[in-house]
Amino acid sequence: MDFDFSAILLGLTVLFGVVWGLDRLFLYKRRKARLDAAGEEYRDPVPVDWSRSLFPVVLVVLLLRSFVAEPFRIPSGSMMPTLDVGDFILVNKFAYGLRLPAFNTKFLGVGEPRRGDVVVFRFPGYLCRDASGKLARVGGDESGPPRLGPGDRCPDDRLPVQSQNWIKRVIGLPGDVVEVRDSQIIINGEPVKADLVGPFVGDRRRAEDAELLAYGATVWTEHLGNVNHLIARMPERMATQPVPNSLVPSRVPDDCYLVMGDDRENSLDSRWWGCVPEKNLAGKAFLIWMSWKGWGTGGVDFSRIGTIVH
């Protein structure tokens, strides 16, 4: 998403609270006394009445979204087959610590991501090298990074990094040494094991399924630490970016997490733009509460509703 809904909620909460509060402190008594003296029925002015009614509602929504659970919609197929396009998920906002709404500053530590967690985070931007050769971040989206110059140089007109929420799976923890060669992942010298489940089965009328079917995708159960989850492989589609590469080292920096999509050949992830800083984490996905496959291609998928994300 290109706007920060938490910031909007915070702004509305402050606005309604200030209007209602200032009115009660400085204007309410005089207005009521004047209307009582005139024998008229008391009514709040429309802005005050709206602020008084909406302030508690917006405040509760803000608190729930910021500190308990927040809904997200899956916009792309990068996490298939675990999460499908049109899945609506709930994200645990206190799994990795409580953060101030809109500012995302952690004020209470609760836990840290574990290998295999499906995390939502603010996209940190694509990596490139500035004029001095140091790593920098530039904007872009899931359609791809901006065109870089020779030697991975940042474009002259550097795009600002927009506020977008992305979702991927944690592969590498801070301090891990991770190597990625196509679909093969090696963590601290140990290959990540996966067992073949079978060919991908989908609906060719859906673009995301059609691509997987066109490239003969297979589904595997990957054993990532204590988490066993499904991934899709399409080795015929394209060679994926290896790790390490010219921008992404094999060692995961401190306070950073290397993440990848479960659709391994169709995911722009840490292989292209590096690790996710801890400060960018938004929460841990834990439940699919709705799944919409589109008109004429399945509608509501009731079989996915209530599925635990792991």
mmCIF file of N, CA and C in Angstrom, residues 94-227:
data_model
loop_
_atom_site.group_PDB
_atom_site.id
_atom_site.type_symbol
_atom_site.label_atom_id
_atom_site.label_comp_id
_atom_site.label_asym_id
_atom_site.label_seq_id
_atom_site.Cartn_x
_atom_site.Cartn_y
_atom_site.Cartn_z
ATOM 1 N N PHE A 94 2.042 -7.490 18.226
ATOM 2 C CA PHE A 94 2.899 -7.443 19.413
ATOM 3 C C PHE A 94 3.905 -8.590 19.449
ATOM 4 N N ALA A 95 3.968 -9.385 18.374
ATOM 5 C CA ALA A 95 4.878 -10.538 18.362
ATOM 6 C C ALA A 95 6.335 -10.110 18.497
ATOM 7 N N TYR A 96 6.701 -8.975 17.897
ATOM 8 C CA TYR A 96 8.090 -8.531 17.911
ATOM 9 C C TYR A 96 8.284 -7.237 18.685
ATOM 10 N N GLY A 97 7.343 -6.913 19.549
ATOM 11 C CA GLY A 97 7.461 -5.709 20.359
ATOM 12 C C GLY A 97 6.405 -4.687 19.995
ATOM 13 N N LEU A 98 6.055 -3.837 20.956
ATOM 14 C CA LEU A 98 5.055 -2.797 20.734
ATOM 15 C C LEU A 98 5.727 -1.557 20.157
ATOM 16 N N ARG A 99 5.096 -1.006 19.130
ATOM 17 C CA ARG A 99 5.643 0.152 18.430
ATOM 18 C C ARG A 99 4.625 1.282 18.391
ATOM 19 N N LEU A 100 5.129 2.510 18.404
ATOM 20 C CA LEU A 100 4.250 3.668 18.312
ATOM 21 C C LEU A 100 3.571 3.696 16.956
ATOM 22 N N PRO A 101 2.265 3.926 16.925
ATOM 23 C CA PRO A 101 1.573 3.986 15.639
ATOM 24 C C PRO A 101 2.147 5.081 14.750
ATOM 25 N N ALA A 102 2.214 4.783 13.465
ATOM 26 C CA ALA A 102 2.713 5.692 12.420
ATOM 27 C C ALA A 102 4.230 5.841 12.468
ATOM 28 N N PHE A 103 4.823 6.060 13.648
ATOM 29 C CA PHE A 103 6.272 6.259 13.745
ATOM 30 C C PHE A 103 7.035 4.930 13.739
ATOM 31 N N ASN A 104 6.368 3.841 14.136
ATOM 32 C CA ASN A 104 6.947 2.499 14.139
ATOM 33 C C ASN A 104 8.154 2.374 15.071
ATOM 34 N N THR A 105 8.272 3.253 16.055
ATOM 35 C CA THR A 105 9.368 3.196 17.020
ATOM 36 C C THR A 105 9.020 2.222 18.136
ATOM 37 N N LYS A 106 9.875 1.230 18.343
ATOM 38 C CA LYS A 106 9.607 0.238 19.385
ATOM 39 C C LYS A 106 9.818 0.845 20.773
ATOM 40 N N PHE A 107 8.836 0.666 21.646
ATOM 41 C CA PHE A 107 8.991 1.149 23.013
ATOM 42 C C PHE A 107 8.921 0.021 24.040
ATOM 43 N N LEU A 108 8.596 -1.199 23.587
ATOM 44 C CA LEU A 108 8.571 -2.342 24.497
ATOM 45 C C LEU A 108 8.947 -3.597 23.728
ATOM 46 N N GLY A 109 10.064 -4.217 24.081
ATOM 47 C CA GLY A 109 10.489 -5.450 23.427
ATOM 48 C C GLY A 109 9.729 -6.648 23.966
ATOM 49 N N VAL A 110 9.237 -7.481 23.075
ATOM 50 C CA VAL A 110 8.490 -8.675 23.475
ATOM 51 C C VAL A 110 9.169 -9.939 22.939
ATOM 52 N N GLY A 111 9.561 -9.916 21.682
ATOM 53 C CA GLY A 111 10.193 -11.074 21.063
ATOM 54 C C GLY A 111 10.867 -10.672 19.766
ATOM 55 N N GLU A 112 11.563 -11.605 19.167
ATOM 56 C CA GLU A 112 12.245 -11.374 17.901
ATOM 57 C C GLU A 112 11.787 -12.421 16.884
ATOM 58 N N PRO A 113 11.891 -12.107 15.594
ATOM 59 C CA PRO A 113 11.507 -13.091 14.566
ATOM 60 C C PRO A 113 12.335 -14.364 14.674
ATOM 61 N N ARG A 114 11.686 -15.473 14.356
ATOM 62 C CA ARG A 114 12.366 -16.763 14.304
ATOM 63 C C ARG A 114 12.430 -17.219 12.858
ATOM 64 N N ARG A 115 13.381 -18.090 12.592
ATOM 65 C CA ARG A 115 13.517 -18.620 11.248
ATOM 66 C C ARG A 115 12.227 -19.328 10.848
ATOM 67 N N GLY A 116 11.695 -18.975 9.682
ATOM 68 C CA GLY A 116 10.455 -19.569 9.203
ATOM 69 C C GLY A 116 9.227 -18.712 9.433
ATOM 70 N N ASP A 117 9.328 -17.653 10.248
ATOM 71 C CA ASP A 117 8.181 -16.760 10.465
ATOM 72 C C ASP A 117 7.793 -16.073 9.152
ATOM 73 N N VAL A 118 6.495 -15.881 8.944
ATOM 74 C CA VAL A 118 6.000 -15.068 7.834
ATOM 75 C C VAL A 118 5.761 -13.667 8.388
ATOM 76 N N VAL A 119 6.527 -12.703 7.909
ATOM 77 C CA VAL A 119 6.514 -11.374 8.502
ATOM 78 C C VAL A 119 6.014 -10.321 7.522
ATOM 79 N N VAL A 120 5.346 -9.321 8.070
ATOM 80 C CA VAL A 120 4.960 -8.126 7.323
ATOM 81 C C VAL A 120 5.918 -7.022 7.747
ATOM 82 N N PHE A 121 6.378 -6.238 6.771
ATOM 83 C CA PHE A 121 7.368 -5.204 7.059
ATOM 84 C C PHE A 121 7.212 -4.050 6.078
ATOM 85 N N ARG A 122 7.733 -2.914 6.476
ATOM 86 C CA ARG A 122 7.785 -1.773 5.560
ATOM 87 C C ARG A 122 8.977 -1.975 4.623
ATOM 88 N N PHE A 123 8.712 -1.952 3.335
ATOM 89 C CA PHE A 123 9.751 -2.197 2.341
ATOM 90 C C PHE A 123 10.884 -1.188 2.525
ATOM 91 N N PRO A 124 12.138 -1.664 2.690
ATOM 92 C CA PRO A 124 13.240 -0.733 2.949
ATOM 93 C C PRO A 124 13.786 -0.046 1.709
ATOM 94 N N GLY A 125 13.429 -0.525 0.519
ATOM 95 C CA GLY A 125 13.953 0.057 -0.706
ATOM 96 C C GLY A 125 14.997 -0.850 -1.346
ATOM 97 N N TYR A 126 15.259 -0.611 -2.638
ATOM 98 C CA TYR A 126 16.243 -1.402 -3.370
ATOM 99 C C TYR A 126 17.647 -0.861 -3.114
ATOM 100 N N LEU A 127 18.609 -1.780 -3.082
ATOM 101 C CA LEU A 127 19.994 -1.402 -2.839
ATOM 102 C C LEU A 127 20.672 -0.901 -4.112
ATOM 103 N N CYS A 128 21.529 0.090 -3.935
ATOM 104 C CA CYS A 128 22.410 0.549 -5.005
ATOM 105 C C CYS A 128 23.592 1.246 -4.343
ATOM 106 N N ARG A 129 24.555 1.670 -5.147
ATOM 107 C CA ARG A 129 25.728 2.358 -4.598
ATOM 108 C C ARG A 129 25.693 3.831 -5.004
ATOM 109 N N ASP A 130 25.900 4.702 -4.002
ATOM 110 C CA ASP A 130 25.869 6.133 -4.284
ATOM 111 C C ASP A 130 27.193 6.570 -4.915
ATOM 112 N N ALA A 131 27.363 7.880 -5.081
ATOM 113 C CA ALA A 131 28.547 8.406 -5.772
ATOM 114 C C ALA A 131 29.853 8.036 -5.066
ATOM 115 N N SER A 132 29.787 7.843 -3.741
ATOM 116 C CA SER A 132 30.989 7.485 -2.986
ATOM 117 C C SER A 132 31.219 5.985 -2.910
ATOM 118 N N GLY A 133 30.285 5.198 -3.496
ATOM 119 C CA GLY A 133 30.430 3.752 -3.479
ATOM 120 C C GLY A 133 29.767 3.073 -2.298
ATOM 121 N N LYS A 134 29.131 3.863 -1.414
ATOM 122 C CA LYS A 134 28.453 3.289 -0.255
ATOM 123 C C LYS A 134 27.053 2.812 -0.636
ATOM 124 N N LEU A 135 26.569 1.796 0.096
ATOM 125 C CA LEU A 135 25.230 1.277 -0.171
ATOM 126 C C LEU A 135 24.173 2.303 0.204
ATOM 127 N N ALA A 136 23.170 2.419 -0.654
ATOM 128 C CA ALA A 136 22.053 3.326 -0.419
ATOM 129 C C ALA A 136 20.771 2.614 -0.828
ATOM 130 N N ARG A 137 19.647 3.216 -0.527
ATOM 131 C CA ARG A 137 18.340 2.655 -0.851
ATOM 132 C C ARG A 137 17.592 3.592 -1.786
ATOM 133 N N VAL A 138 16.910 3.006 -2.750
ATOM 134 C CA VAL A 138 16.077 3.792 -3.661
ATOM 135 C C VAL A 138 14.706 3.132 -3.759
ATOM 136 N N GLY A 139 13.743 3.900 -4.220
ATOM 137 C CA GLY A 139 12.372 3.414 -4.298
ATOM 138 C C GLY A 139 12.153 2.453 -5.455
ATOM 139 N N GLY A 140 10.978 1.880 -5.476
ATOM 140 C CA GLY A 140 10.557 0.894 -6.464
ATOM 141 C C GLY A 140 9.431 0.091 -5.849
ATOM 142 N N ASP A 141 8.897 -0.867 -6.587
ATOM 143 C CA ASP A 141 7.815 -1.683 -6.050
ATOM 144 C C ASP A 141 8.026 -3.125 -6.464
ATOM 145 N N GLU A 142 6.983 -3.966 -6.278
ATOM 146 C CA GLU A 142 7.139 -5.389 -6.554
ATOM 147 C C GLU A 142 7.145 -5.700 -8.052
ATOM 148 N N SER A 143 7.000 -4.684 -8.890
ATOM 149 C CA SER A 143 7.152 -4.911 -10.323
ATOM 150 C C SER A 143 8.626 -4.910 -10.714
ATOM 151 N N GLY A 144 9.489 -4.466 -9.811
ATOM 152 C CA GLY A 144 10.915 -4.525 -10.086
ATOM 153 C C GLY A 144 11.652 -3.301 -9.606
ATOM 154 N N PRO A 145 12.977 -3.413 -9.517
ATOM 155 C CA PRO A 145 13.786 -2.283 -9.062
ATOM 156 C C PRO A 145 13.981 -1.258 -10.168
ATOM 157 N N PRO A 146 14.413 -0.042 -9.814
ATOM 158 C CA PRO A 146 14.725 0.947 -10.851
ATOM 159 C C PRO A 146 15.958 0.509 -11.628
ATOM 160 N N ARG A 147 16.134 1.041 -12.804
ATOM 161 C CA ARG A 147 17.300 0.688 -13.627
ATOM 162 C C ARG A 147 18.550 1.316 -13.017
ATOM 163 N N LEU A 148 19.520 0.463 -12.672
ATOM 164 C CA LEU A 148 20.753 0.952 -12.063
ATOM 165 C C LEU A 148 21.806 1.206 -13.130
ATOM 166 N N GLY A 149 22.776 2.051 -12.785
ATOM 167 C CA GLY A 149 23.863 2.335 -13.692
ATOM 168 C C GLY A 149 24.965 1.290 -13.577
ATOM 169 N N PRO A 150 26.052 1.460 -14.316
ATOM 170 C CA PRO A 150 27.171 0.509 -14.250
ATOM 171 C C PRO A 150 27.690 0.375 -12.823
ATOM 172 N N GLY A 151 28.020 -0.858 -12.449
ATOM 173 C CA GLY A 151 28.527 -1.091 -11.100
ATOM 174 C C GLY A 151 27.475 -0.932 -10.033
ATOM 175 N N ASP A 152 26.202 -1.157 -10.395
ATOM 176 C CA ASP A 152 25.096 -1.056 -9.435
ATOM 177 C C ASP A 152 24.960 0.358 -8.867
ATOM 178 N N ARG A 153 25.271 1.353 -9.684
ATOM 179 C CA ARG A 153 25.178 2.730 -9.228
ATOM 180 C C ARG A 153 23.721 3.181 -9.140
ATOM 181 N N CYS A 154 23.440 4.015 -8.145
ATOM 182 C CA CYS A 154 22.087 4.561 -7.997
ATOM 183 C C CYS A 154 21.756 5.434 -9.206
ATOM 184 N N PRO A 155 20.500 5.436 -9.645
ATOM 185 C CA PRO A 155 20.114 6.317 -10.761
ATOM 186 C C PRO A 155 20.296 7.777 -10.373
ATOM 187 N N ASP A 156 20.551 8.611 -11.374
ATOM 188 C CA ASP A 156 20.771 10.033 -11.102
ATOM 189 C C ASP A 156 19.568 10.645 -10.395
ATOM 190 N N ASP A 157 18.387 10.308 -10.877
ATOM 191 C CA ASP A 157 17.155 10.802 -10.255
ATOM 192 C C ASP A 157 16.663 9.723 -9.296
ATOM 193 N N ARG A 158 17.139 9.754 -8.062
ATOM 194 C CA ARG A 158 16.848 8.700 -7.100
ATOM 195 C C ARG A 158 15.396 8.764 -6.633
ATOM 196 N N LEU A 159 14.713 7.643 -6.794
ATOM 197 C CA LEU A 159 13.310 7.574 -6.386
ATOM 198 C C LEU A 159 13.212 7.432 -4.877
ATOM 199 N N PRO A 160 12.330 8.210 -4.217
ATOM 200 C CA PRO A 160 12.150 8.045 -2.773
ATOM 201 C C PRO A 160 11.499 6.699 -2.472
ATOM 202 N N VAL A 161 11.835 6.138 -1.323
ATOM 203 C CA VAL A 161 11.255 4.868 -0.900
ATOM 204 C C VAL A 161 9.890 5.139 -0.298
ATOM 205 N N GLN A 162 8.836 4.640 -0.945
ATOM 206 C CA GLN A 162 7.489 4.869 -0.470
ATOM 207 C C GLN A 162 7.152 3.928 0.682
ATOM 208 N N SER A 163 6.139 4.298 1.432
ATOM 209 C CA SER A 163 5.694 3.462 2.549
ATOM 210 C C SER A 163 4.815 2.346 2.005
ATOM 211 N N GLN A 164 5.395 1.158 1.858
ATOM 212 C CA GLN A 164 4.674 -0.003 1.347
ATOM 213 C C GLN A 164 4.869 -1.174 2.299
ATOM 214 N N ASN A 165 3.815 -1.924 2.524
ATOM 215 C CA ASN A 165 3.908 -3.120 3.352
ATOM 216 C C ASN A 165 4.093 -4.343 2.464
ATOM 217 N N TRP A 166 5.146 -5.103 2.719
ATOM 218 C CA TRP A 166 5.440 -6.328 1.995
ATOM 219 C C TRP A 166 5.363 -7.497 2.963
ATOM 220 N N ILE A 167 5.265 -8.710 2.412
ATOM 221 C CA ILE A 167 5.212 -9.906 3.242
ATOM 222 C C ILE A 167 6.116 -10.985 2.640
ATOM 223 N N LYS A 168 6.968 -11.546 3.465
ATOM 224 C CA LYS A 168 7.885 -12.611 3.048
ATOM 225 C C LYS A 168 8.135 -13.530 4.253
ATOM 226 N N ARG A 169 8.972 -14.551 4.021
ATOM 227 C CA ARG A 169 9.315 -15.501 5.086
ATOM 228 C C ARG A 169 10.766 -15.272 5.534
ATOM 229 N N VAL A 170 10.983 -15.317 6.838
ATOM 230 C CA VAL A 170 12.327 -15.136 7.391
ATOM 231 C C VAL A 170 13.162 -16.386 7.114
ATOM 232 N N ILE A 171 14.279 -16.176 6.426
ATOM 233 C CA ILE A 171 15.206 -17.260 6.115
ATOM 234 C C ILE A 171 16.470 -17.152 6.969
ATOM 235 N N GLY A 172 17.070 -15.959 6.993
ATOM 236 C CA GLY A 172 18.318 -15.753 7.714
ATOM 237 C C GLY A 172 18.154 -14.797 8.880
ATOM 238 N N LEU A 173 18.714 -15.179 10.027
ATOM 239 C CA LEU A 173 18.686 -14.345 11.225
ATOM 240 C C LEU A 173 19.978 -13.543 11.326
ATOM 241 N N PRO A 174 20.019 -12.496 12.167
ATOM 242 C CA PRO A 174 21.253 -11.710 12.302
ATOM 243 C C PRO A 174 22.453 -12.600 12.645
ATOM 244 N N GLY A 175 23.529 -12.433 11.884
ATOM 245 C CA GLY A 175 24.738 -13.211 12.109
ATOM 246 C C GLY A 175 24.826 -14.490 11.310
ATOM 247 N N ASP A 176 23.722 -14.949 10.717
ATOM 248 C CA ASP A 176 23.747 -16.154 9.889
ATOM 249 C C ASP A 176 24.575 -15.919 8.623
ATOM 250 N N VAL A 177 25.173 -16.987 8.147
ATOM 251 C CA VAL A 177 25.815 -16.968 6.832
ATOM 252 C C VAL A 177 24.913 -17.756 5.891
ATOM 253 N N VAL A 178 24.342 -17.073 4.914
ATOM 254 C CA VAL A 178 23.334 -17.667 4.028
ATOM 255 C C VAL A 178 23.844 -17.650 2.592
ATOM 256 N N GLU A 179 23.708 -18.769 1.930
ATOM 257 C CA GLU A 179 24.001 -18.865 0.505
ATOM 258 C C GLU A 179 22.736 -19.355 -0.203
ATOM 259 N N VAL A 180 22.444 -18.749 -1.330
ATOM 260 C CA VAL A 180 21.270 -19.137 -2.116
ATOM 261 C C VAL A 180 21.711 -19.378 -3.554
ATOM 262 N N ARG A 181 21.408 -20.551 -4.060
ATOM 263 C CA ARG A 181 21.709 -20.891 -5.454
ATOM 264 C C ARG A 181 20.430 -21.442 -6.061
ATOM 265 N N ASP A 182 19.729 -20.591 -6.811
ATOM 266 C CA ASP A 182 18.395 -20.913 -7.314
ATOM 267 C C ASP A 182 17.488 -21.280 -6.141
ATOM 268 N N SER A 183 16.953 -22.505 -6.093
ATOM 269 C CA SER A 183 16.053 -22.871 -4.999
ATOM 270 C C SER A 183 16.783 -23.524 -3.823
ATOM 271 N N GLN A 184 18.081 -23.686 -3.920
ATOM 272 C CA GLN A 184 18.832 -24.322 -2.842
ATOM 273 C C GLN A 184 19.350 -23.266 -1.862
ATOM 274 N N ILE A 185 19.004 -23.448 -0.593
ATOM 275 C CA ILE A 185 19.430 -22.531 0.459
ATOM 276 C C ILE A 185 20.373 -23.262 1.401
ATOM 277 N N ILE A 186 21.486 -22.618 1.730
ATOM 278 C CA ILE A 186 22.450 -23.165 2.684
ATOM 279 C C ILE A 186 22.606 -22.143 3.810
ATOM 280 N N ILE A 187 22.325 -22.562 5.036
ATOM 281 C CA ILE A 187 22.398 -21.675 6.194
ATOM 282 C C ILE A 187 23.474 -22.196 7.133
ATOM 283 N N ASN A 188 24.487 -21.369 7.358
ATOM 284 C CA ASN A 188 25.605 -21.735 8.243
ATOM 285 C C ASN A 188 26.203 -23.087 7.858
ATOM 286 N N GLY A 189 26.305 -23.290 6.550
ATOM 287 C CA GLY A 189 26.923 -24.505 6.046
ATOM 288 C C GLY A 189 26.007 -25.703 5.925
ATOM 289 N N GLU A 190 24.761 -25.601 6.382
ATOM 290 C CA GLU A 190 23.820 -26.713 6.345
ATOM 291 C C GLU A 190 22.751 -26.467 5.283
ATOM 292 N N PRO A 191 22.636 -27.342 4.277
ATOM 293 C CA PRO A 191 21.577 -27.180 3.267
ATOM 294 C C PRO A 191 20.186 -27.320 3.893
ATOM 295 N N VAL A 192 19.278 -26.474 3.455
ATOM 296 C CA VAL A 192 17.880 -26.575 3.889
ATOM 297 C C VAL A 192 17.226 -27.691 3.089
ATOM 298 N N LYS A 193 16.627 -28.646 3.770
ATOM 299 C CA LYS A 193 16.054 -29.816 3.105
ATOM 300 C C LYS A 193 14.612 -29.550 2.681
ATOM 301 N N ALA A 194 14.219 -30.194 1.602
ATOM 302 C CA ALA A 194 12.846 -30.076 1.100
ATOM 303 C C ALA A 194 12.440 -31.393 0.456
ATOM 304 N N ASP A 195 11.168 -31.764 0.631
ATOM 305 C CA ASP A 195 10.628 -33.005 0.070
ATOM 306 C C ASP A 195 9.589 -32.679 -0.994
ATOM 307 N N LEU A 196 9.665 -33.364 -2.121
ATOM 308 C CA LEU A 196 8.717 -33.133 -3.215
ATOM 309 C C LEU A 196 7.323 -33.605 -2.818
ATOM 310 N N VAL A 197 6.329 -32.717 -3.009
ATOM 311 C CA VAL A 197 4.926 -33.070 -2.780
ATOM 312 C C VAL A 197 4.291 -33.519 -4.088
ATOM 313 N N GLY A 198 4.535 -32.771 -5.160
ATOM 314 C CA GLY A 198 3.967 -33.112 -6.462
ATOM 315 C C GLY A 198 3.820 -31.883 -7.322
ATOM 316 N N PRO A 199 3.235 -32.014 -8.503
ATOM 317 C CA PRO A 199 3.046 -30.861 -9.394
ATOM 318 C C PRO A 199 2.045 -29.880 -8.810
ATOM 319 N N PHE A 200 2.238 -28.608 -9.147
ATOM 320 C CA PHE A 200 1.299 -27.580 -8.708
ATOM 321 C C PHE A 200 -0.034 -27.766 -9.423
ATOM 322 N N VAL A 201 -1.112 -27.666 -8.686
ATOM 323 C CA VAL A 201 -2.466 -27.793 -9.236
ATOM 324 C C VAL A 201 -3.177 -26.454 -9.055
ATOM 325 N N GLY A 202 -3.670 -25.868 -10.152
ATOM 326 C CA GLY A 202 -4.327 -24.582 -10.057
ATOM 327 C C GLY A 202 -5.347 -24.371 -11.149
ATOM 328 N N ASP A 203 -5.819 -23.133 -11.250
ATOM 329 C CA ASP A 203 -6.841 -22.743 -12.214
ATOM 330 C C ASP A 203 -6.198 -21.847 -13.269
ATOM 331 N N ARG A 204 -6.139 -22.302 -14.511
ATOM 332 C CA ARG A 204 -5.478 -21.545 -15.575
ATOM 333 C C ARG A 204 -6.148 -20.203 -15.850
ATOM 334 N N ARG A 205 -7.374 -20.015 -15.383
ATOM 335 C CA ARG A 205 -8.049 -18.734 -15.605
ATOM 336 C C ARG A 205 -7.455 -17.635 -14.720
ATOM 337 N N ARG A 206 -6.756 -18.015 -13.685
ATOM 338 C CA ARG A 206 -6.113 -17.038 -12.807
ATOM 339 C C ARG A 206 -4.674 -16.829 -13.257
ATOM 340 N N ALA A 207 -4.248 -15.578 -13.420
ATOM 341 C CA ALA A 207 -2.921 -15.275 -13.954
ATOM 342 C C ALA A 207 -1.812 -15.891 -13.118
ATOM 343 N N GLU A 208 -1.963 -15.839 -11.792
ATOM 344 C CA GLU A 208 -0.910 -16.357 -10.930
ATOM 345 C C GLU A 208 -0.778 -17.871 -11.070
ATOM 346 N N ASP A 209 -1.901 -18.566 -11.123
ATOM 347 C CA ASP A 209 -1.871 -20.014 -11.311
ATOM 348 C C ASP A 209 -1.354 -20.368 -12.704
ATOM 349 N N ALA A 210 -1.776 -19.601 -13.712
ATOM 350 C CA ALA A 210 -1.394 -19.898 -15.093
ATOM 351 C C ALA A 210 0.117 -19.853 -15.270
ATOM 352 N N GLU A 211 0.762 -18.902 -14.607
ATOM 353 C CA GLU A 211 2.221 -18.817 -14.725
ATOM 354 C C GLU A 211 2.897 -20.042 -14.111
ATOM 355 N N LEU A 212 2.450 -20.440 -12.933
ATOM 356 C CA LEU A 212 3.020 -21.623 -12.288
ATOM 357 C C LEU A 212 2.809 -22.869 -13.145
ATOM 358 N N LEU A 213 1.628 -22.991 -13.717
ATOM 359 C CA LEU A 213 1.323 -24.158 -14.554
ATOM 360 C C LEU A 213 2.133 -24.136 -15.848
ATOM 361 N N ALA A 214 2.317 -22.943 -16.439
ATOM 362 C CA ALA A 214 3.040 -22.831 -17.700
ATOM 363 C C ALA A 214 4.499 -23.260 -17.564
ATOM 364 N N TYR A 215 5.061 -23.029 -16.381
ATOM 365 C CA TYR A 215 6.459 -23.377 -16.164
ATOM 366 C C TYR A 215 6.624 -24.709 -15.432
ATOM 367 N N GLY A 216 5.559 -25.490 -15.370
ATOM 368 C CA GLY A 216 5.652 -26.810 -14.760
ATOM 369 C C GLY A 216 6.063 -26.784 -13.311
ATOM 370 N N ALA A 217 5.467 -25.873 -12.533
ATOM 371 C CA ALA A 217 5.847 -25.709 -11.131
ATOM 372 C C ALA A 217 5.577 -26.973 -10.318
ATOM 373 N N THR A 218 6.438 -27.204 -9.367
ATOM 374 C CA THR A 218 6.265 -28.302 -8.418
ATOM 375 C C THR A 218 6.181 -27.730 -7.011
ATOM 376 N N VAL A 219 5.485 -28.444 -6.145
ATOM 377 C CA VAL A 219 5.304 -28.023 -4.755
ATOM 378 C C VAL A 219 6.161 -28.914 -3.864
ATOM 379 N N TRP A 220 6.840 -28.277 -2.918
ATOM 380 C CA TRP A 220 7.732 -28.978 -2.006
ATOM 381 C C TRP A 220 7.402 -28.607 -0.571
ATOM 382 N N THR A 221 7.687 -29.501 0.352
ATOM 383 C CA THR A 221 7.631 -29.177 1.777
ATOM 384 C C THR A 221 9.052 -28.855 2.228
ATOM 385 N N GLU A 222 9.275 -27.618 2.583
ATOM 386 C CA GLU A 222 10.607 -27.176 3.016
ATOM 387 C C GLU A 222 10.688 -27.258 4.536
ATOM 388 N N HIS A 223 11.821 -27.735 5.027
ATOM 389 C CA HIS A 223 12.045 -27.882 6.465
ATOM 390 C C HIS A 223 13.019 -26.792 6.899
ATOM 391 N N LEU A 224 12.452 -25.694 7.378
ATOM 392 C CA LEU A 224 13.229 -24.515 7.737
ATOM 393 C C LEU A 224 13.262 -24.397 9.258
ATOM 394 N N GLY A 225 14.291 -24.948 9.868
ATOM 395 C CA GLY A 225 14.328 -24.990 11.321
ATOM 396 C C GLY A 225 13.221 -25.886 11.833
ATOM 397 N N ASN A 226 12.383 -25.339 12.709
ATOM 398 C CA ASN A 226 11.251 -26.097 13.242
ATOM 399 C C ASN A 226 9.978 -25.893 12.437
ATOM 400 N N VAL A 227 10.070 -25.152 11.339
ATOM 401 C CA VAL A 227 8.886 -24.831 10.535
ATOM 402 C C VAL A 227 8.904 -25.651 9.246
#
